[in-house]
Each structure stands twice: as structure tokens, then as C-alpha cells.
Short mmCIF file of C-alpha atoms in Angstrom, two decimals:
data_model
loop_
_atom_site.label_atom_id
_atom_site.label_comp_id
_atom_site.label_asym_id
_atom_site.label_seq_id
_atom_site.Cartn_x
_atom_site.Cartn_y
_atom_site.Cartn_z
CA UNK A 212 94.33 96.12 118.03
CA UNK A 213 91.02 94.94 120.12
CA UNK A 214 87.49 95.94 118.42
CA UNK A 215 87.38 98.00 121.73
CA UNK A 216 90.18 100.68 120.99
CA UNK A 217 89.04 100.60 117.05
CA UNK A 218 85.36 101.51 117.80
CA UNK A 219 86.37 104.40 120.11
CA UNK A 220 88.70 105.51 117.46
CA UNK A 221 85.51 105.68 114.88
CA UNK A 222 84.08 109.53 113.52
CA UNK A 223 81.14 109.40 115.81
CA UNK A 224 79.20 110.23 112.08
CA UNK A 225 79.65 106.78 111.33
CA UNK A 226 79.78 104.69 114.76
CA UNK A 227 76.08 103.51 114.86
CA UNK A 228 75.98 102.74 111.36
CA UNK A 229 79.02 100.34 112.24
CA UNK A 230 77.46 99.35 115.29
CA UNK A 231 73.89 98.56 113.95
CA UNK A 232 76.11 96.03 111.33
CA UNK A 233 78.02 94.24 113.69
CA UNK A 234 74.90 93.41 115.73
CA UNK A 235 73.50 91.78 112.32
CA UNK A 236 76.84 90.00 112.04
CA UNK A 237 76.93 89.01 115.84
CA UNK A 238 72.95 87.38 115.39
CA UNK A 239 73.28 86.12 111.96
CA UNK A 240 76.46 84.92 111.04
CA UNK A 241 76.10 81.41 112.76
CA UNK A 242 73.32 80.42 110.22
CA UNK A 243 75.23 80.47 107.61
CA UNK A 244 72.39 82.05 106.01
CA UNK A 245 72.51 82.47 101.63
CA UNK A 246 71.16 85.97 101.43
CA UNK A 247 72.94 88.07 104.15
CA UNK A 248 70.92 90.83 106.11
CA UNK A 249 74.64 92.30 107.19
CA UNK A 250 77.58 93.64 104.93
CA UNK A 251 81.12 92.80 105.81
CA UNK A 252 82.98 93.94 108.65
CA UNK A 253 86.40 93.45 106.54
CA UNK A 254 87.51 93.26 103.12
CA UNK A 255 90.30 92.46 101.15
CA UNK A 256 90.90 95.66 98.86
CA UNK A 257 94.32 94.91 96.12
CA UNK A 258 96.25 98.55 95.31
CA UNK A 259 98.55 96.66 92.91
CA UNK A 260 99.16 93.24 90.79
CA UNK A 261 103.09 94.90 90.76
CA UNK A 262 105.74 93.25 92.61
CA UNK A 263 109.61 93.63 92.52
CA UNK A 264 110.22 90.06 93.73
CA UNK A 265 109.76 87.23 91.38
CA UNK A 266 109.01 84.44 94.48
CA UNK A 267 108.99 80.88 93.37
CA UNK A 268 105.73 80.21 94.44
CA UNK A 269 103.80 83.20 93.29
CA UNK A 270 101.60 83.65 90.59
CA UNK A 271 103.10 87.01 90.13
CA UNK A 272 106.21 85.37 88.74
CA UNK A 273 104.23 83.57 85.69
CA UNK A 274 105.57 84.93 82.45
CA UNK A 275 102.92 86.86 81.07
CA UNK A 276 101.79 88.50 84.20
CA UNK A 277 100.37 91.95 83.93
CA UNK A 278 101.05 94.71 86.45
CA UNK A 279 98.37 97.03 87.12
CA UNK A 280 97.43 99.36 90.06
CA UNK A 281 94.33 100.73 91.56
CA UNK A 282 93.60 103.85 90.75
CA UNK A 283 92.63 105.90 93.51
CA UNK A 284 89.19 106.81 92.52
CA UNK A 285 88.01 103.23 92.06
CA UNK A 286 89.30 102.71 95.54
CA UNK A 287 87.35 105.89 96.82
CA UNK A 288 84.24 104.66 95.88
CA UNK A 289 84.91 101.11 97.21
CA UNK A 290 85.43 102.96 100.11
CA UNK A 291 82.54 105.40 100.11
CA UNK A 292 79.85 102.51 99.48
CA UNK A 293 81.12 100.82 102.32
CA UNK A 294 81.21 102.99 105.17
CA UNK A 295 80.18 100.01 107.96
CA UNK A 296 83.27 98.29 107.34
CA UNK A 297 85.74 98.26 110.47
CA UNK A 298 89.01 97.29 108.47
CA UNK A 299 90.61 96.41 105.40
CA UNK A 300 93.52 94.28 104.36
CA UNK A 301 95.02 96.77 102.26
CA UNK A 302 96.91 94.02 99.98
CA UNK A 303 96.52 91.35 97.32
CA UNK A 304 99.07 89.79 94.86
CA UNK A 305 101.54 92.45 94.52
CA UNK A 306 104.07 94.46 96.96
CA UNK A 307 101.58 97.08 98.29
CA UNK A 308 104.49 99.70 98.19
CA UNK A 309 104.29 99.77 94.05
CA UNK A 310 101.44 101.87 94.13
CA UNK A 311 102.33 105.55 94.49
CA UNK A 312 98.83 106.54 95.86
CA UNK A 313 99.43 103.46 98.74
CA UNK A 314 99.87 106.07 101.25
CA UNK A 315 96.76 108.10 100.14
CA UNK A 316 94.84 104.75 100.11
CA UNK A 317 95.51 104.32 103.90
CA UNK A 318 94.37 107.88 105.01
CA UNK A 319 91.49 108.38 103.01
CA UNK A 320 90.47 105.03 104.65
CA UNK A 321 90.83 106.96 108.14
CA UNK A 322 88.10 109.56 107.14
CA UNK A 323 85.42 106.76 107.11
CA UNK A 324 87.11 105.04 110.46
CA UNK A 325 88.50 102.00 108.62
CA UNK A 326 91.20 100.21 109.78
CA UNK A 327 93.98 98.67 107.50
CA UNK A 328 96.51 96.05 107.91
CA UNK A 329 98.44 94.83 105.57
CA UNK A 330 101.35 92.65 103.93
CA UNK A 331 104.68 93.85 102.88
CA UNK A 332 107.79 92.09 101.35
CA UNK A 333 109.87 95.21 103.48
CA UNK A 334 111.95 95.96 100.20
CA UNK A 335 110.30 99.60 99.73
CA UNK A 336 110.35 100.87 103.01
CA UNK A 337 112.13 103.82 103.22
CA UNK A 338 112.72 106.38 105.98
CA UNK A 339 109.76 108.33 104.35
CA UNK A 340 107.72 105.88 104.18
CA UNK A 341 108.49 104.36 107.66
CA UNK A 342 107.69 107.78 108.85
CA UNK A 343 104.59 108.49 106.94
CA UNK A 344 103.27 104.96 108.51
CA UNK A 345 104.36 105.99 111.96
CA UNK A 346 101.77 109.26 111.54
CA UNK A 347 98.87 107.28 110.34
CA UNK A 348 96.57 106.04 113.59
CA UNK A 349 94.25 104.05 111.76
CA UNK A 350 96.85 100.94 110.71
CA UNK A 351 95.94 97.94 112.70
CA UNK A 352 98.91 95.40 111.90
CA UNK A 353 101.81 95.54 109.46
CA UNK A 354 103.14 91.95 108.14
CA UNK A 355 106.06 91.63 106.89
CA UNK A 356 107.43 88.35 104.82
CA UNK A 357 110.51 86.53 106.10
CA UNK A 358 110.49 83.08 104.34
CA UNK A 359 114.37 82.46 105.54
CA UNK A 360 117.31 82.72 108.30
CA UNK A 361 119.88 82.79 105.98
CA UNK A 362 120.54 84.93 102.58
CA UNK A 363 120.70 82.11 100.48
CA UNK A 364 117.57 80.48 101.27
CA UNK A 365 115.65 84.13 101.51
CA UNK A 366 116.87 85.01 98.20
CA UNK A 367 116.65 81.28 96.93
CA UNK A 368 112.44 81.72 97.19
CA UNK A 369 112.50 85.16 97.11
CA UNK A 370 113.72 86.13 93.70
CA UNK A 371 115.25 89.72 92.76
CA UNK A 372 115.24 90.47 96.69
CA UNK A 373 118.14 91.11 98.79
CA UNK A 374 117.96 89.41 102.71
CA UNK A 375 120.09 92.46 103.96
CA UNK A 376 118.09 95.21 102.63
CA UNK A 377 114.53 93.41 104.09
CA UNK A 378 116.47 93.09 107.58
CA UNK A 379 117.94 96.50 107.78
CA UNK A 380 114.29 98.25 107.05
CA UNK A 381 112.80 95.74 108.92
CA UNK A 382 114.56 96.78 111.63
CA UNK A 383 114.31 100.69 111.19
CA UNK A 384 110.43 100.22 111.14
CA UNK A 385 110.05 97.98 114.26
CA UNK A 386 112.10 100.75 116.58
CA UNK A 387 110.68 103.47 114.89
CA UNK A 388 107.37 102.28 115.62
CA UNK A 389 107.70 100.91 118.85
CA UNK A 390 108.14 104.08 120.17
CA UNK A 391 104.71 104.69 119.67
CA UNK A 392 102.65 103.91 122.95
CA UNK A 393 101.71 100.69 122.74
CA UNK A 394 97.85 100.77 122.57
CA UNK A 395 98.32 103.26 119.72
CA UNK A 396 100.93 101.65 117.59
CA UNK A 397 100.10 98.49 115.20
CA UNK A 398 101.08 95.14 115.55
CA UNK A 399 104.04 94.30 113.30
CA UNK A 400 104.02 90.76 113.00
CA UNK A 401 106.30 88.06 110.66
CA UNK A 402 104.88 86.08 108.06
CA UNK A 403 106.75 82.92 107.07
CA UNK A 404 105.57 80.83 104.22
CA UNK A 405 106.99 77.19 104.71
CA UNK A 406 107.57 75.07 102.02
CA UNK A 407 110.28 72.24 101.15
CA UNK A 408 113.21 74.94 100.34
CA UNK A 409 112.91 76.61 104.21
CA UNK A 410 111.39 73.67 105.92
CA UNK A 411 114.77 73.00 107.90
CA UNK A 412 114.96 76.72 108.70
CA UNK A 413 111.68 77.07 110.44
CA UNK A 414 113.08 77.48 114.12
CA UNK A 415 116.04 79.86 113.03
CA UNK A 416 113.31 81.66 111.65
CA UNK A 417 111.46 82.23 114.27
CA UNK A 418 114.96 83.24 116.28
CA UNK A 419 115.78 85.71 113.79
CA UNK A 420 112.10 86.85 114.20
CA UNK A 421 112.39 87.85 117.98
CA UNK A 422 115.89 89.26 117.56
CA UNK A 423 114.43 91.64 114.75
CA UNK A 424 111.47 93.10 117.27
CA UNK A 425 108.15 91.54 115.57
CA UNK A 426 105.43 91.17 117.99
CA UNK A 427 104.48 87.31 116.49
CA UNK A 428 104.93 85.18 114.01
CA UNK A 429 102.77 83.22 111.84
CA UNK A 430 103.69 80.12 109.84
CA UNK A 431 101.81 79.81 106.53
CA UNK A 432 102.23 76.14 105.83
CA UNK A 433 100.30 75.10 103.34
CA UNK A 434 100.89 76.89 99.05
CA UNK A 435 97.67 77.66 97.47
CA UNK A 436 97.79 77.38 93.57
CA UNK A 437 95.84 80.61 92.69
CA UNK A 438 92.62 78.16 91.58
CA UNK A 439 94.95 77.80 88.58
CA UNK A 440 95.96 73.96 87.83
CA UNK A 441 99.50 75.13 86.68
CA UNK A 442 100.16 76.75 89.96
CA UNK A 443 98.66 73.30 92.06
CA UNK A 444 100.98 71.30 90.08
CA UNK A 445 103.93 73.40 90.37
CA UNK A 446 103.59 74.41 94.03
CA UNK A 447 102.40 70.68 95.03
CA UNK A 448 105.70 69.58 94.40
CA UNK A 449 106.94 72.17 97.27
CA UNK A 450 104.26 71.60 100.31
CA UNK A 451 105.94 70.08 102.82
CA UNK A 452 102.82 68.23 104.13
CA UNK A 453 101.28 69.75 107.27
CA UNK A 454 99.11 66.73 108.56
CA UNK A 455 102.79 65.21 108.78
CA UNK A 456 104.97 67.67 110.15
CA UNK A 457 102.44 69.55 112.92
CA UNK A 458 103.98 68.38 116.01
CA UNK A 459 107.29 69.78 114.48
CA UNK A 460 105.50 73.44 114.54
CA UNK A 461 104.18 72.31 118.07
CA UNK A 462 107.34 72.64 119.59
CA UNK A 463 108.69 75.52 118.02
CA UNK A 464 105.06 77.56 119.00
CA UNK A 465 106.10 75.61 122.62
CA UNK A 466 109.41 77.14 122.77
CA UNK A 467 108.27 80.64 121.52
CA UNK A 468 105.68 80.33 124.49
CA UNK A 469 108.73 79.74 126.62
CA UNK A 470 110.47 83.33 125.49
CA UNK A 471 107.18 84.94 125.24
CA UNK A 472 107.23 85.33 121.80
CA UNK A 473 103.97 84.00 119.90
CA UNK A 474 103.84 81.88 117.25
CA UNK A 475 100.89 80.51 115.49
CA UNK A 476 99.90 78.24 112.31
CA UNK A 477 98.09 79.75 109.92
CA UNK A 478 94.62 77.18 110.02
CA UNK A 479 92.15 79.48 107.03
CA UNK A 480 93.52 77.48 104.40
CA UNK A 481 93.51 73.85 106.32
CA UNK A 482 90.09 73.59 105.62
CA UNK A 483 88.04 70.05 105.80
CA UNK A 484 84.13 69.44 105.98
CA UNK A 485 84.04 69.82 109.30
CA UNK A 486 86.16 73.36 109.40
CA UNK A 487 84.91 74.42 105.75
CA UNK A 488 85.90 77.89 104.13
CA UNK A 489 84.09 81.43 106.30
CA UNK A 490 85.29 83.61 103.29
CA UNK A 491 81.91 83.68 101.37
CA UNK A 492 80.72 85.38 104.77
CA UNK A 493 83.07 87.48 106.10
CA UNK A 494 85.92 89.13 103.92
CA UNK A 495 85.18 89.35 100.39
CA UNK A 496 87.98 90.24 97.82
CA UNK A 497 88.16 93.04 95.62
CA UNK A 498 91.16 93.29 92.71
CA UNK A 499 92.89 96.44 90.79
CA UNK A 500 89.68 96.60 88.69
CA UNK A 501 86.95 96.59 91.11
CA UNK A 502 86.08 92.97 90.27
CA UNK A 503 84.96 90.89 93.30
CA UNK A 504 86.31 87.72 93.92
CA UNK A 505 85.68 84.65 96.37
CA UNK A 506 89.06 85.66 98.63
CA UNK A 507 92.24 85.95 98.85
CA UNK A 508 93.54 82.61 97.70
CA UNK A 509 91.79 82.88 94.53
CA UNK A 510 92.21 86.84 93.33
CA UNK A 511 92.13 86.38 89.68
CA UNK A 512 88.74 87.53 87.83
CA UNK A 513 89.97 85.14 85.29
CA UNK A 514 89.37 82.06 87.04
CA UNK A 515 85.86 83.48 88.54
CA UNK A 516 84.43 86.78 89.07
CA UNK A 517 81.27 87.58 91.42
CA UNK A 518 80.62 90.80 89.74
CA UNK A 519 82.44 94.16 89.38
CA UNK A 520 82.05 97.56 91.92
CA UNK A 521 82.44 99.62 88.93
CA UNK A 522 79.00 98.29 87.26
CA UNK A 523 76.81 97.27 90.16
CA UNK A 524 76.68 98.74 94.04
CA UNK A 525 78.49 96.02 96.21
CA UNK A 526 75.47 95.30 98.35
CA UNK A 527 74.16 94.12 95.12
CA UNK A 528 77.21 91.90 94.22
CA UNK A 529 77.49 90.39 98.37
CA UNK A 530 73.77 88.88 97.84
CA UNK A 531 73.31 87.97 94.24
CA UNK A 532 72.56 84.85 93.01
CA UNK A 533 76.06 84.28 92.14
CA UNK A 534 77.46 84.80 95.39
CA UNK A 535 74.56 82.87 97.35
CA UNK A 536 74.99 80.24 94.94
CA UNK A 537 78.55 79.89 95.69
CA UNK A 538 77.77 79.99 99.96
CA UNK A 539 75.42 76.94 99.37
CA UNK A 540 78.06 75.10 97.72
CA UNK A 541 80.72 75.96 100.45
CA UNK A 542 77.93 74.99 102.97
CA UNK A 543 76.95 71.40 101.58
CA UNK A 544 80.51 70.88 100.75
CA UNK A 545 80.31 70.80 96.73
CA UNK A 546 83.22 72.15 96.31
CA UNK A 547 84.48 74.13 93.08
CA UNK A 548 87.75 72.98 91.43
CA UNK A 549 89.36 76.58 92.54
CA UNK A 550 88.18 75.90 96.05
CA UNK A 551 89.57 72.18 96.57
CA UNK A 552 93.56 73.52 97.17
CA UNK A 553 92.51 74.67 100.84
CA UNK A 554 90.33 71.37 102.23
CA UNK A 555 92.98 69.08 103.70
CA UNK A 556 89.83 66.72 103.58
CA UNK A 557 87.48 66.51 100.18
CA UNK A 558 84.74 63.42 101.70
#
């Protein structure tokens, strides 16, 4: 969806407060600045640390994991001290879909003119659900996880899932909302985390991938270990080694471009000196608790925390001495063990 057709979609309550931020972010975020005079434009908000898979290479599969979801106050005010955000990725560690109060998340969301996409492993989608999606106008782009062709390798990574299930609602979702006119509908795109065990399935990936409907696919090639040294070790072992394999991924993105279907490598966690991390001023991360963390790829308070929403304002949290501490370091490339996973290059 183009920042056009979101910002005419905006409660006109709220557009200039939007607007006025964006033209901070437009003239300031090329410094690189410590102390930001803007908030964020996005942010990743987690509903749940509950998942029904068990995937090899999630953190969500150690033993002594703990599921817990957002409750739906803590998420309001999130929400309502952040009204000049455009969109959210509604999603963090677990299956979105385990949270009853998902749904609610998403419209209350709309009031304030935020956008959400989001990632889903397609196991929970039901004809309800599919529906209730369809009716919501503010949902940018719906991913959905396809890390095989076949059932054996799908299920192989994907633990406790079932390949036939994720393709039939997969299926029921794309028609359903295709229907929609296109400029109003989201994008539903595929997201394929390569590794060792689906390396050779790549390509029949992305042919299963147009035959299903998505709108693009995105190749996530490189594991992140969760800034946890257990997790580095353990999904080391499966990372099939980008630097080595990218013409491979150059002619399957070539061939999609020849059945005009797009396909893309994912490049925010192939960082280097020269293309270092834009987290720390863009999209922070916000768990089940209200605890802010540096992104995505590290969610876990445990490993570092930049403050919690439920004890200080955010604005507070985004330029405290924590968090401009930890944009010098990103800038002058002193990295911090949890961050060194994503830099292909560490001179």
C-alpha cells in the first residue's frame, strides 16, 4: 500500500500530527542524529510469545519457553501515546492468531489511522477469521510463512504443522481477498526462510508461491540467533551461506521477473559497516510486557531492555541515554555481542 492511499485513509483529527512527524523524519533522519526530534513512523508491537509450531530454528521451540499474550489494555495505551505512527507490524515471536483479542488489536489500531501488517504461519485462519480480515481497511500486507514445496520438508522445519492445512487456508484467504479492489485490499505476500534443510527447494518454492495467488515473495536467507549464543550456535550450523549462494537467488528473482511474479532477498539483516543496522531509528520493538527492545531480531527483554511503556512515556524511552547510547554504537560500528549475528562484515 503506497504512503499516498494510507495518508488519505487517515481521521483527518490526526493527519497533521502525522504529517508534521514525517517532515521531521524526511529532514532528520539522514544525520543519524543520537537524540531524535521525530518519533517513529512504524513499530514493531508483539500480541503473543504463543505459537502452535515448534520450528527448528525458533527460539519459541527452546524448552522452557513461556507463552504469554498482550493484554489489550497495555496495547491501547501503546497505541494511544503514539498517535503519529503510520503502521505497525502487528507480530513478534509467536503465531499472531494465539491471541484472542488479535482481531480487536487490529481495529482499535484503525481509530488512530494506523496501519498493520503482519506475519502469520496460516495454521489459524479460519473462515471467520479470513472474513473478519477481509472487513478491516486498515491492514497493509499479510505474510504468510512457506519454508517448503513439499510436506516433508514443510513439516521437517516446521514442527507440529501440517503443509495441507497451511495450503488449503492459504488459498481460501488469497481468493477471498482478492476480490477486494485492488487499491483497497492488502498485499499478501510469501515469506520463505532458507536454510540448509529447504535450500534445494528454493525455486519449487517460489512455483508453489505463484500457483497459490501471493502477490511476492521474499527469501529470508540468513537465521538470526535471538542475541542468544545457544541459538547462534545451533542455527549457524543451518545458514546456508548467502555471500556464496547469491547468484543462485539471482536467477530465481530473474525467472520470477520473467512470469511477473516478484521475488526479493531479504537485505535488513545482511548488514556490514558500510550498510549498518537503521533499526535504532526507525522501528523500535515492543514485547507482551510493554518492554522496548532494539528490534525484531533481538525481542527478548532478557538479553537487553531499553525501558518499559508501562513505567515511562515512550518518547521518554526513544531518546534516553540508553537508547542514544546504543545509536552511537551502531553508528561508529562498536557493535554489541547481540548485534554481531546480522553484519555479514565485523572490520
Amino acid at each position: 500500500m503506497r504512503i499516498r492511499e494510507i495518508l488519505i485513509r487517515i481521521p483527518k483529527k490526526y493527519l497533521y500530527l502525522k504529517i508534521f512527524n514525517i517532515v521531521k523524519f524526511i529532514l532528520f533522519r539522514r544525520f543519524q542524529l543520537f537524540k531524535l526530534p521525530y518519533s517513529p513512523l512504524m513499530m514493531d508491537i508483539e500480541p503473543t510469545t504463543g505459537c502452535n509450531f515448534r520450528c527448528t530454528m525458533c527460539d519459541v521451540s527452546s524448552p522452557n519457553w513461556v507463552t504469554k499474550n498482550m493484554k489489550i489494555d497495555v496495547f491501547k495505551k501503546i497505541i494511544d501515546k503514539n498517535k503519529q505512527l503510520l503502521q505497525i507490524k502487528l507480530q513478534g515471536m509467536g503465531e499472531p492468531f494465539v491471541n484472542k483479542h488479535y482481531l480487536d488489536f487490529i481495529k482499535y489500531a484503525s481509530n488512530y489511522g494506523i496501519f498493520v501488517q503482519f506475519v502469520t504461519n496460516g495454521s489459524l485462519l479460519t473462515d471467520s477469521t479470513i472474513d473478519n480480515l477481509c472487513e478491516r481497511d486498515n491492514i497493509s500486507k499479510i505474510n504468510i510463512s512457506i519454508d517448503g514445496a513439499t510436506k516433508q520438508t514443510f513439516e521437517g522445519i516446521r514442527i507440529r504443522s501440517n503443509f495441507d492445512v497451511i495450503v488449503k487456508n492459504t488459498r481460501k484467504l488469497i481468493d477471498k481477498i482478492k476480490k477486494k479492489e485492488k487499491n483497497k485490499r492488502p498485499i499478501i505476500s510469501a515469506l520463505s526462510l532458507i536454510q540448509k534443510d529447504n535450500f534445494h527447494e528454493a525455486e519449487e518454492i517460489m512455483n508453489l508461491c505463484k500457483n497459490l495467488g501471493f502477490d511476492d515473495l521474499s527469501y529470508q536467507v540468513q537465521l538470526t540467533g535471538w542475541g542468544k549464543k545457544e541459538w547462534e550456535d545451533t542455527n549457524k550450523e543451518k545458514d546456508i551461506n548467502y555471500n556464496n549462494n547469491s547468484n543462485f537467488f539471482n536467477e530465481i528473482i530473474e525467472k520470477g521477473r520473467k512470469m511477473n511474479f516478484p521475488v526479493r532477498v531479504i537485505e535488513e539483516n545482511l548488514l556490514s559497516k558500510e550498510n549498518q543496522c537503521s533499526y535504532p531509528w526507525d522501528t523500535p520493538y515492543i514485547n507482551t510486557d510493554g518492554n522496548v527492545t532494539p528490534c525484531c531480531m533481538i525481542p527478548d527483554p532478557k538479553v537487553v531492555s531499553l525501558g518499559s511503556t508501562m513505567e515511562k512515556n515512550f518518547v521518554e524511552i526513544w531518546n534516553s541515554d540508553l537508547y542514544q547510547s546504543f545509536r552511537k554504537d551502531i553508528k561508529n560500528h562498536n557493535l554489541r555481542e547481540y548485534c554481531k549475528n546480522c553484519y555479514k562484515s565485523r572490520n
